[in-house]
Amino acid sequence: MAIAPPILQAGDTVGLVTLGSPLSAETIDSRIEVLQGSGFNVIIGNHVYDQDGFLAGTNEERASDLMSMFENEEVRLILATRGGTGVAGILPYLDYDVIRNNPKIVSGYSDITILLNVLYQYADLITLQSLMLIDFAPQTPAYNFDQFYNATSTLQLQRQITNPPSIPQISRIQGNVTGPIVGGNLASFMDTIGTPYEIDVRDKILLLEETHEPTNTIYRYLNHLLLANKLQECAGIVMGECTGCIEAYGVSYQQLIEEVIVPLGKPLMTNVTTAHGIYKAAIPIGATVNLNTYENTLTVIEPTVSAEQ
């Protein structure tokens, strides 16, 4: 049984970490003001502002920031500033026993989804593909905050993951399956295939999404997952958006789904708003969900946070 971290409440402390690529100090500071204005205390990791090319410090430095937040009793939410690249590099430097014994809400997407899935697999921790620090901005849609706080600040036994009303979720292959949901960004998972941190999708609901890649690259990723037997092993598939993805050789993202995913015959829902899109559903990695494409529903069937001890 996966561990649900303690609930997030007004006045709690948020620990900020930069685990992949750097974010400008101006952006970090402006977003911290929004967090503080929302009633949270903020603790900043030692290397949050670091910039070393396309990484925010060394693998060891970024990992030490994350571990310090798990070890800090005051911190309730660990929030990544952004994704980018390089998150896989910190994985060997984490103490998964310490993490398991000090559960916190961990939220992010993009390259952060590597960490989210590894924390579930190695530390039994439910994590959240949802907002990062960069999203705490006035222009962020209310839907995104509603999704985030419903997942982190309520003890709902069942929570429907639904798109905004104007954007339909589309059930393509009928079925009704239940299991933990895992997955996230396609490009990021290619970093872990063939390593000790490879994603385990057996009997699980697999979520996939991508951003700003041409469709021939998306095909390469999907074919890699086929060759690694990942698409065959999962119980059902949820396809998120491919935001900013351009057609290659006249082939669209939807055609890829039709040609690669649909023939698998697994329960399939598409067009779910999450991660890189304007609208971001909160997906609890490691939590048990029900994918019912007869009813066109994706339902989290356990609380993703626990009552305060």
mmCIF file of C-alpha atoms in Angstrom:
data_model
loop_
_atom_site.group_PDB
_atom_site.id
_atom_site.type_symbol
_atom_site.label_atom_id
_atom_site.label_comp_id
_atom_site.label_asym_id
_atom_site.label_seq_id
_atom_site.Cartn_x
_atom_site.Cartn_y
_atom_site.Cartn_z
ATOM 1 C CA MET A 1 0.000 0.000 0.000
ATOM 2 C CA ALA A 2 1.448 3.326 -1.017
ATOM 3 C CA ILE A 3 2.014 6.007 1.611
ATOM 4 C CA ALA A 4 -0.177 9.103 1.441
ATOM 5 C CA PRO A 5 1.761 12.118 2.781
ATOM 6 C CA PRO A 6 0.252 14.409 5.437
ATOM 7 C CA ILE A 7 -2.359 16.910 4.291
ATOM 8 C CA LEU A 8 -1.396 20.463 3.283
ATOM 9 C CA GLN A 9 -2.991 23.200 5.365
ATOM 10 C CA ALA A 10 -2.914 26.985 5.516
ATOM 11 C CA GLY A 11 0.229 28.230 7.224
ATOM 12 C CA ASP A 12 2.278 25.134 6.362
ATOM 13 C CA THR A 13 5.857 25.308 5.147
ATOM 14 C CA VAL A 14 6.808 24.753 1.509
ATOM 15 C CA GLY A 15 10.342 23.632 0.661
ATOM 16 C CA LEU A 16 11.608 24.846 -2.718
ATOM 17 C CA VAL A 17 14.110 22.819 -4.721
ATOM 18 C CA THR A 18 15.579 23.138 -8.210
ATOM 19 C CA LEU A 19 16.243 19.565 -9.325
ATOM 20 C CA GLY A 20 16.930 19.911 -13.030
ATOM 21 C CA SER A 21 17.460 23.057 -15.078
ATOM 22 C CA PRO A 22 17.857 26.533 -13.557
ATOM 23 C CA LEU A 23 15.138 29.152 -13.273
ATOM 24 C CA SER A 24 15.836 32.875 -13.216
ATOM 25 C CA ALA A 25 16.093 34.502 -9.805
ATOM 26 C CA GLU A 26 13.512 37.100 -10.853
ATOM 27 C CA THR A 27 10.950 34.392 -11.633
ATOM 28 C CA ILE A 28 11.719 32.456 -8.453
ATOM 29 C CA ASP A 29 11.323 35.540 -6.287
ATOM 30 C CA SER A 30 8.058 36.642 -7.899
ATOM 31 C CA ARG A 31 6.544 33.172 -7.461
ATOM 32 C CA ILE A 32 7.679 33.016 -3.829
ATOM 33 C CA GLU A 33 5.695 36.199 -3.243
ATOM 34 C CA VAL A 34 2.579 34.454 -4.589
ATOM 35 C CA LEU A 35 3.146 31.442 -2.313
ATOM 36 C CA GLN A 36 3.619 33.668 0.708
ATOM 37 C CA GLY A 37 0.560 35.666 -0.271
ATOM 38 C CA SER A 38 -1.387 32.396 -0.245
ATOM 39 C CA GLY A 39 -0.461 31.911 3.417
ATOM 40 C CA PHE A 40 2.506 29.543 3.169
ATOM 41 C CA ASN A 41 5.885 29.779 4.798
ATOM 42 C CA VAL A 42 8.747 29.152 2.364
ATOM 43 C CA ILE A 43 12.133 27.487 2.874
ATOM 44 C CA ILE A 44 14.601 27.749 0.005
ATOM 45 C CA GLY A 45 17.130 25.008 -0.801
ATOM 46 C CA ASN A 46 20.792 25.975 -0.800
ATOM 47 C CA HIS A 47 21.100 25.496 -4.562
ATOM 48 C CA VAL A 48 17.719 26.777 -5.777
ATOM 49 C CA TYR A 49 19.302 29.761 -7.525
ATOM 50 C CA ASP A 50 22.359 27.916 -8.885
ATOM 51 C CA GLN A 51 23.077 27.992 -12.608
ATOM 52 C CA ASP A 52 25.662 25.759 -14.258
ATOM 53 C CA GLY A 53 24.804 25.634 -17.951
ATOM 54 C CA PHE A 54 21.590 23.655 -18.348
ATOM 55 C CA LEU A 55 21.754 22.357 -14.759
ATOM 56 C CA ALA A 56 21.154 24.018 -11.398
ATOM 57 C CA GLY A 57 24.303 22.750 -9.709
ATOM 58 C CA THR A 58 25.813 19.279 -9.526
ATOM 59 C CA ASN A 59 23.794 16.080 -9.137
ATOM 60 C CA GLU A 60 24.999 15.795 -5.528
ATOM 61 C CA GLU A 61 24.046 19.404 -4.720
ATOM 62 C CA ARG A 62 20.559 19.123 -6.136
ATOM 63 C CA ALA A 63 20.021 15.772 -4.376
ATOM 64 C CA SER A 64 21.219 17.232 -1.067
ATOM 65 C CA ASP A 65 18.630 20.013 -1.330
ATOM 66 C CA LEU A 66 15.870 17.457 -1.824
ATOM 67 C CA MET A 67 17.051 15.294 1.083
ATOM 68 C CA SER A 68 17.255 18.341 3.365
ATOM 69 C CA MET A 69 13.579 19.034 2.694
ATOM 70 C CA PHE A 70 12.586 15.465 3.566
ATOM 71 C CA GLU A 71 14.632 15.671 6.753
ATOM 72 C CA ASN A 72 13.131 19.023 7.802
ATOM 73 C CA GLU A 73 10.157 18.373 10.100
ATOM 74 C CA GLU A 74 8.609 21.741 9.275
ATOM 75 C CA VAL A 75 8.300 21.099 5.532
ATOM 76 C CA ARG A 76 4.937 19.726 4.387
ATOM 77 C CA LEU A 77 5.161 20.338 0.610
ATOM 78 C CA ILE A 78 8.274 19.952 -1.555
ATOM 79 C CA LEU A 79 7.809 22.041 -4.678
ATOM 80 C CA ALA A 80 10.107 21.896 -7.688
ATOM 81 C CA THR A 81 10.809 25.282 -9.209
ATOM 82 C CA ARG A 82 10.759 23.833 -12.746
ATOM 83 C CA GLY A 83 11.685 20.701 -14.719
ATOM 84 C CA GLY A 84 13.962 20.998 -17.718
ATOM 85 C CA THR A 85 16.568 18.250 -17.799
ATOM 86 C CA GLY A 86 18.918 16.371 -15.485
ATOM 87 C CA VAL A 87 16.577 15.088 -12.780
ATOM 88 C CA ALA A 88 17.651 11.482 -13.382
ATOM 89 C CA GLY A 89 21.144 12.443 -12.275
ATOM 90 C CA ILE A 90 20.112 12.946 -8.643
ATOM 91 C CA LEU A 91 18.509 9.505 -8.202
ATOM 92 C CA PRO A 92 21.610 7.589 -6.998
ATOM 93 C CA TYR A 93 22.212 10.195 -4.284
ATOM 94 C CA LEU A 94 18.821 9.919 -2.554
ATOM 95 C CA ASP A 95 18.183 7.997 0.682
ATOM 96 C CA TYR A 96 14.911 6.232 0.007
ATOM 97 C CA ASP A 97 14.575 4.899 3.572
ATOM 98 C CA VAL A 98 14.711 8.446 4.932
ATOM 99 C CA ILE A 99 12.145 9.517 2.359
ATOM 100 C CA ARG A 100 9.828 6.623 3.215
ATOM 101 C CA ASN A 101 10.000 7.499 6.913
ATOM 102 C CA ASN A 102 9.415 11.226 6.350
ATOM 103 C CA PRO A 103 6.633 11.422 3.742
ATOM 104 C CA LYS A 104 5.952 14.822 2.171
ATOM 105 C CA ILE A 105 3.832 16.021 -0.717
ATOM 106 C CA VAL A 106 6.103 16.254 -3.764
ATOM 107 C CA SER A 107 4.705 18.126 -6.774
ATOM 108 C CA GLY A 108 5.983 18.745 -10.285
ATOM 109 C CA TYR A 109 5.834 17.618 -13.902
ATOM 110 C CA SER A 110 8.011 17.508 -17.024
ATOM 111 C CA ASP A 111 11.416 16.024 -16.061
ATOM 112 C CA ILE A 112 10.253 15.937 -12.414
ATOM 113 C CA THR A 113 8.027 12.973 -13.317
ATOM 114 C CA ILE A 114 11.149 10.778 -13.274
ATOM 115 C CA LEU A 115 11.490 11.585 -9.577
ATOM 116 C CA LEU A 116 7.762 11.186 -8.891
ATOM 117 C CA ASN A 117 7.732 7.630 -10.202
ATOM 118 C CA VAL A 118 11.007 6.635 -8.532
ATOM 119 C CA LEU A 119 9.761 7.910 -5.159
ATOM 120 C CA TYR A 120 6.693 5.729 -5.600
ATOM 121 C CA GLN A 121 8.725 2.669 -6.635
ATOM 122 C CA TYR A 122 11.591 3.033 -4.147
ATOM 123 C CA ALA A 123 9.938 4.770 -1.167
ATOM 124 C CA ASP A 124 6.251 3.738 -1.592
ATOM 125 C CA LEU A 125 5.288 7.417 -1.634
ATOM 126 C CA ILE A 126 2.275 8.828 -3.477
ATOM 127 C CA THR A 127 3.496 11.876 -5.391
ATOM 128 C CA LEU A 128 1.736 14.464 -7.511
ATOM 129 C CA GLN A 129 2.096 15.386 -11.165
ATOM 130 C CA SER A 130 0.818 18.896 -10.717
ATOM 131 C CA LEU A 131 2.021 22.440 -10.145
ATOM 132 C CA MET A 132 5.615 23.643 -9.859
ATOM 133 C CA LEU A 133 6.783 26.942 -8.418
ATOM 134 C CA ILE A 134 6.779 28.503 -11.884
ATOM 135 C CA ASP A 135 2.992 27.947 -12.029
ATOM 136 C CA PHE A 136 2.263 30.048 -8.944
ATOM 137 C CA ALA A 137 1.517 33.099 -11.041
ATOM 138 C CA PRO A 138 -1.507 35.405 -11.475
ATOM 139 C CA GLN A 139 -2.160 34.139 -15.004
ATOM 140 C CA THR A 140 -2.422 30.468 -13.969
ATOM 141 C CA PRO A 141 -6.009 29.218 -14.511
ATOM 142 C CA ALA A 142 -8.133 28.684 -11.408
ATOM 143 C CA TYR A 143 -8.718 25.103 -12.630
ATOM 144 C CA ASN A 144 -5.052 24.296 -11.986
ATOM 145 C CA PHE A 145 -5.150 25.549 -8.410
ATOM 146 C CA ASP A 146 -8.476 23.796 -7.777
ATOM 147 C CA GLN A 147 -6.981 20.508 -8.968
ATOM 148 C CA PHE A 148 -3.835 21.014 -6.886
ATOM 149 C CA TYR A 149 -5.621 21.857 -3.642
ATOM 150 C CA ASN A 150 -8.261 19.146 -4.095
ATOM 151 C CA ALA A 151 -5.407 16.635 -4.250
ATOM 152 C CA THR A 152 -3.282 18.092 -1.440
ATOM 153 C CA SER A 153 -5.723 19.668 1.007
ATOM 154 C CA THR A 154 -8.768 17.367 1.106
ATOM 155 C CA LEU A 155 -9.278 13.800 2.309
ATOM 156 C CA GLN A 156 -11.645 12.796 -0.491
ATOM 157 C CA LEU A 157 -12.172 9.054 -0.834
ATOM 158 C CA GLN A 158 -13.009 9.479 -4.507
ATOM 159 C CA ARG A 159 -11.938 12.296 -6.813
ATOM 160 C CA GLN A 160 -12.831 12.573 -10.460
ATOM 161 C CA ILE A 161 -10.018 13.745 -12.719
ATOM 162 C CA THR A 162 -11.888 15.809 -15.277
ATOM 163 C CA ASN A 163 -10.891 18.331 -17.915
ATOM 164 C CA PRO A 164 -12.291 21.864 -17.940
ATOM 165 C CA PRO A 165 -15.833 21.735 -19.395
ATOM 166 C CA SER A 166 -14.792 23.079 -22.802
ATOM 167 C CA ILE A 167 -12.205 20.322 -23.404
ATOM 168 C CA PRO A 168 -13.560 16.767 -23.768
ATOM 169 C CA GLN A 169 -11.828 13.679 -22.444
ATOM 170 C CA ILE A 170 -12.140 11.056 -25.165
ATOM 171 C CA SER A 171 -12.487 7.328 -24.455
ATOM 172 C CA ARG A 172 -11.146 5.416 -27.449
ATOM 173 C CA ILE A 173 -11.020 1.770 -26.339
ATOM 174 C CA GLN A 174 -13.666 0.490 -23.948
ATOM 175 C CA GLY A 175 -12.748 -1.168 -20.683
ATOM 176 C CA ASN A 176 -12.844 -0.869 -16.903
ATOM 177 C CA VAL A 177 -9.544 -1.323 -15.050
ATOM 178 C CA THR A 178 -8.243 -0.373 -11.621
ATOM 179 C CA GLY A 179 -4.659 0.020 -10.454
ATOM 180 C CA PRO A 180 -1.988 2.527 -9.473
ATOM 181 C CA ILE A 181 -1.395 5.276 -12.003
ATOM 182 C CA VAL A 182 2.193 5.907 -13.108
ATOM 183 C CA GLY A 183 3.930 7.748 -15.912
ATOM 184 C CA GLY A 184 4.142 11.287 -17.184
ATOM 185 C CA ASN A 185 6.534 12.870 -19.641
ATOM 186 C CA LEU A 186 7.624 10.596 -22.492
ATOM 187 C CA ALA A 187 11.059 12.097 -23.145
ATOM 188 C CA SER A 188 11.947 11.917 -19.468
ATOM 189 C CA PHE A 189 11.206 8.203 -19.214
ATOM 190 C CA MET A 190 13.653 7.424 -21.977
ATOM 191 C CA ASP A 191 16.367 8.395 -19.457
ATOM 192 C CA THR A 192 15.457 5.506 -17.169
ATOM 193 C CA ILE A 193 14.801 2.579 -19.536
ATOM 194 C CA GLY A 194 17.516 -0.004 -18.952
ATOM 195 C CA THR A 195 18.580 1.512 -15.603
ATOM 196 C CA PRO A 196 17.730 0.502 -12.003
ATOM 197 C CA TYR A 197 15.148 3.325 -12.047
ATOM 198 C CA GLU A 198 13.176 2.017 -15.012
ATOM 199 C CA ILE A 199 9.452 2.617 -14.658
ATOM 200 C CA ASP A 200 7.392 -0.424 -13.604
ATOM 201 C CA VAL A 201 4.061 -0.389 -15.449
ATOM 202 C CA ARG A 202 2.897 -3.964 -14.807
ATOM 203 C CA ASP A 203 -0.848 -4.005 -14.083
ATOM 204 C CA LYS A 204 -0.846 -0.234 -13.747
ATOM 205 C CA ILE A 205 -2.568 2.644 -15.535
ATOM 206 C CA LEU A 206 0.049 4.373 -17.704
ATOM 207 C CA LEU A 207 -0.129 8.130 -18.268
ATOM 208 C CA LEU A 208 1.822 9.623 -21.177
ATOM 209 C CA GLU A 209 2.223 13.220 -22.381
ATOM 210 C CA GLU A 210 4.773 15.328 -24.223
ATOM 211 C CA THR A 211 5.564 18.856 -25.318
ATOM 212 C CA HIS A 212 7.312 20.604 -28.205
ATOM 213 C CA GLU A 213 8.538 17.521 -30.035
ATOM 214 C CA PRO A 214 7.920 16.652 -33.698
ATOM 215 C CA THR A 215 5.779 13.583 -34.207
ATOM 216 C CA ASN A 216 8.616 11.496 -35.637
ATOM 217 C CA THR A 217 10.371 11.925 -32.274
ATOM 218 C CA ILE A 218 7.159 10.980 -30.443
ATOM 219 C CA TYR A 219 7.015 7.869 -32.615
ATOM 220 C CA ARG A 220 10.580 7.040 -31.618
ATOM 221 C CA TYR A 221 9.622 7.286 -27.923
ATOM 222 C CA LEU A 222 6.469 5.193 -28.297
ATOM 223 C CA ASN A 223 8.301 2.558 -30.305
ATOM 224 C CA HIS A 224 10.968 2.433 -27.595
ATOM 225 C CA LEU A 225 8.244 1.734 -25.027
ATOM 226 C CA LEU A 226 6.873 -1.002 -27.280
ATOM 227 C CA LEU A 227 10.286 -2.631 -27.645
ATOM 228 C CA ALA A 228 10.753 -2.420 -23.865
ATOM 229 C CA ASN A 229 7.343 -4.153 -23.455
ATOM 230 C CA LYS A 230 5.987 -1.261 -21.405
ATOM 231 C CA LEU A 231 2.855 -0.620 -23.460
ATOM 232 C CA GLN A 232 2.069 -4.344 -23.466
ATOM 233 C CA GLU A 233 2.467 -4.758 -19.688
ATOM 234 C CA CYS A 234 0.227 -1.933 -18.478
ATOM 235 C CA ALA A 235 -3.460 -2.406 -17.672
ATOM 236 C CA GLY A 236 -4.732 0.748 -19.355
ATOM 237 C CA ILE A 237 -3.465 3.926 -20.988
ATOM 238 C CA VAL A 238 -4.248 7.609 -20.455
ATOM 239 C CA MET A 239 -2.847 9.881 -23.154
ATOM 240 C CA GLY A 240 -2.358 13.510 -22.201
ATOM 241 C CA GLU A 241 -1.852 16.349 -24.595
ATOM 242 C CA CYS A 242 1.173 16.831 -26.819
ATOM 243 C CA THR A 243 1.412 20.593 -26.397
ATOM 244 C CA GLY A 244 3.222 22.473 -29.118
ATOM 245 C CA CYS A 245 4.032 19.252 -30.980
ATOM 246 C CA ILE A 246 4.317 19.679 -34.733
ATOM 247 C CA GLU A 247 3.514 17.259 -37.509
ATOM 248 C CA ALA A 248 6.405 15.507 -39.194
ATOM 249 C CA TYR A 249 6.024 14.177 -42.737
ATOM 250 C CA GLY A 250 2.315 14.972 -42.505
ATOM 251 C CA VAL A 251 1.743 12.668 -39.498
ATOM 252 C CA SER A 252 -0.122 14.141 -36.509
ATOM 253 C CA TYR A 253 -0.064 13.196 -32.816
ATOM 254 C CA GLN A 254 -3.596 11.829 -33.147
ATOM 255 C CA GLN A 255 -2.481 9.615 -36.028
ATOM 256 C CA LEU A 256 0.295 8.218 -33.836
ATOM 257 C CA ILE A 257 -2.252 7.326 -31.166
ATOM 258 C CA GLU A 258 -4.403 5.666 -33.814
ATOM 259 C CA GLU A 259 -1.536 3.696 -35.319
ATOM 260 C CA VAL A 260 0.518 2.786 -32.229
ATOM 261 C CA ILE A 261 -1.724 2.886 -29.135
ATOM 262 C CA VAL A 262 -5.192 1.889 -30.369
ATOM 263 C CA PRO A 263 -4.083 -1.502 -31.813
ATOM 264 C CA LEU A 264 -2.953 -2.594 -28.335
ATOM 265 C CA GLY A 265 -6.643 -2.961 -27.456
ATOM 266 C CA LYS A 266 -6.198 -1.686 -23.892
ATOM 267 C CA PRO A 267 -8.687 0.651 -22.192
ATOM 268 C CA LEU A 268 -7.673 4.024 -23.591
ATOM 269 C CA MET A 269 -8.589 7.599 -22.696
ATOM 270 C CA THR A 270 -7.098 10.499 -24.661
ATOM 271 C CA ASN A 271 -6.966 14.300 -24.567
ATOM 272 C CA VAL A 272 -6.552 14.524 -20.784
ATOM 273 C CA THR A 273 -5.334 18.005 -19.799
ATOM 274 C CA THR A 274 -2.199 17.621 -17.721
ATOM 275 C CA ALA A 275 1.410 18.723 -17.213
ATOM 276 C CA HIS A 276 2.609 20.967 -20.061
ATOM 277 C CA GLY A 277 -0.805 22.153 -21.188
ATOM 278 C CA ILE A 278 -2.423 25.404 -20.096
ATOM 279 C CA TYR A 279 -4.784 23.361 -17.923
ATOM 280 C CA LYS A 280 -3.144 20.920 -15.517
ATOM 281 C CA ALA A 281 -5.059 18.082 -13.890
ATOM 282 C CA ALA A 282 -3.488 16.841 -10.645
ATOM 283 C CA ILE A 283 -2.426 13.218 -11.207
ATOM 284 C CA PRO A 284 -1.413 11.328 -8.028
ATOM 285 C CA ILE A 285 1.432 9.025 -9.098
ATOM 286 C CA GLY A 286 1.168 5.733 -7.197
ATOM 287 C CA ALA A 287 -2.429 6.224 -6.055
ATOM 288 C CA THR A 288 -5.077 3.692 -7.074
ATOM 289 C CA VAL A 289 -7.370 4.930 -9.830
ATOM 290 C CA ASN A 290 -10.223 3.479 -11.816
ATOM 291 C CA LEU A 291 -10.188 3.997 -15.579
ATOM 292 C CA ASN A 292 -13.688 3.310 -16.866
ATOM 293 C CA THR A 293 -13.900 4.138 -20.536
ATOM 294 C CA TYR A 294 -17.464 2.818 -20.755
ATOM 295 C CA GLU A 295 -18.415 5.783 -18.549
ATOM 296 C CA ASN A 296 -15.570 8.044 -19.762
ATOM 297 C CA THR A 297 -14.279 8.498 -16.194
ATOM 298 C CA LEU A 298 -10.895 8.539 -14.488
ATOM 299 C CA THR A 299 -11.390 8.351 -10.725
ATOM 300 C CA VAL A 300 -8.888 8.435 -7.872
ATOM 301 C CA ILE A 301 -10.348 5.963 -5.389
ATOM 302 C CA GLU A 302 -8.188 6.616 -2.342
ATOM 303 C CA PRO A 303 -7.118 9.764 -0.477
ATOM 304 C CA THR A 304 -3.861 11.156 -1.828
ATOM 305 C CA VAL A 305 -3.014 12.792 1.509
ATOM 306 C CA SER A 306 -3.511 11.574 5.063
ATOM 307 C CA ALA A 307 -4.938 13.225 8.164
ATOM 308 C CA GLU A 308 -2.387 15.088 10.268
ATOM 309 C CA GLN A 309 -0.912 12.845 12.960
#
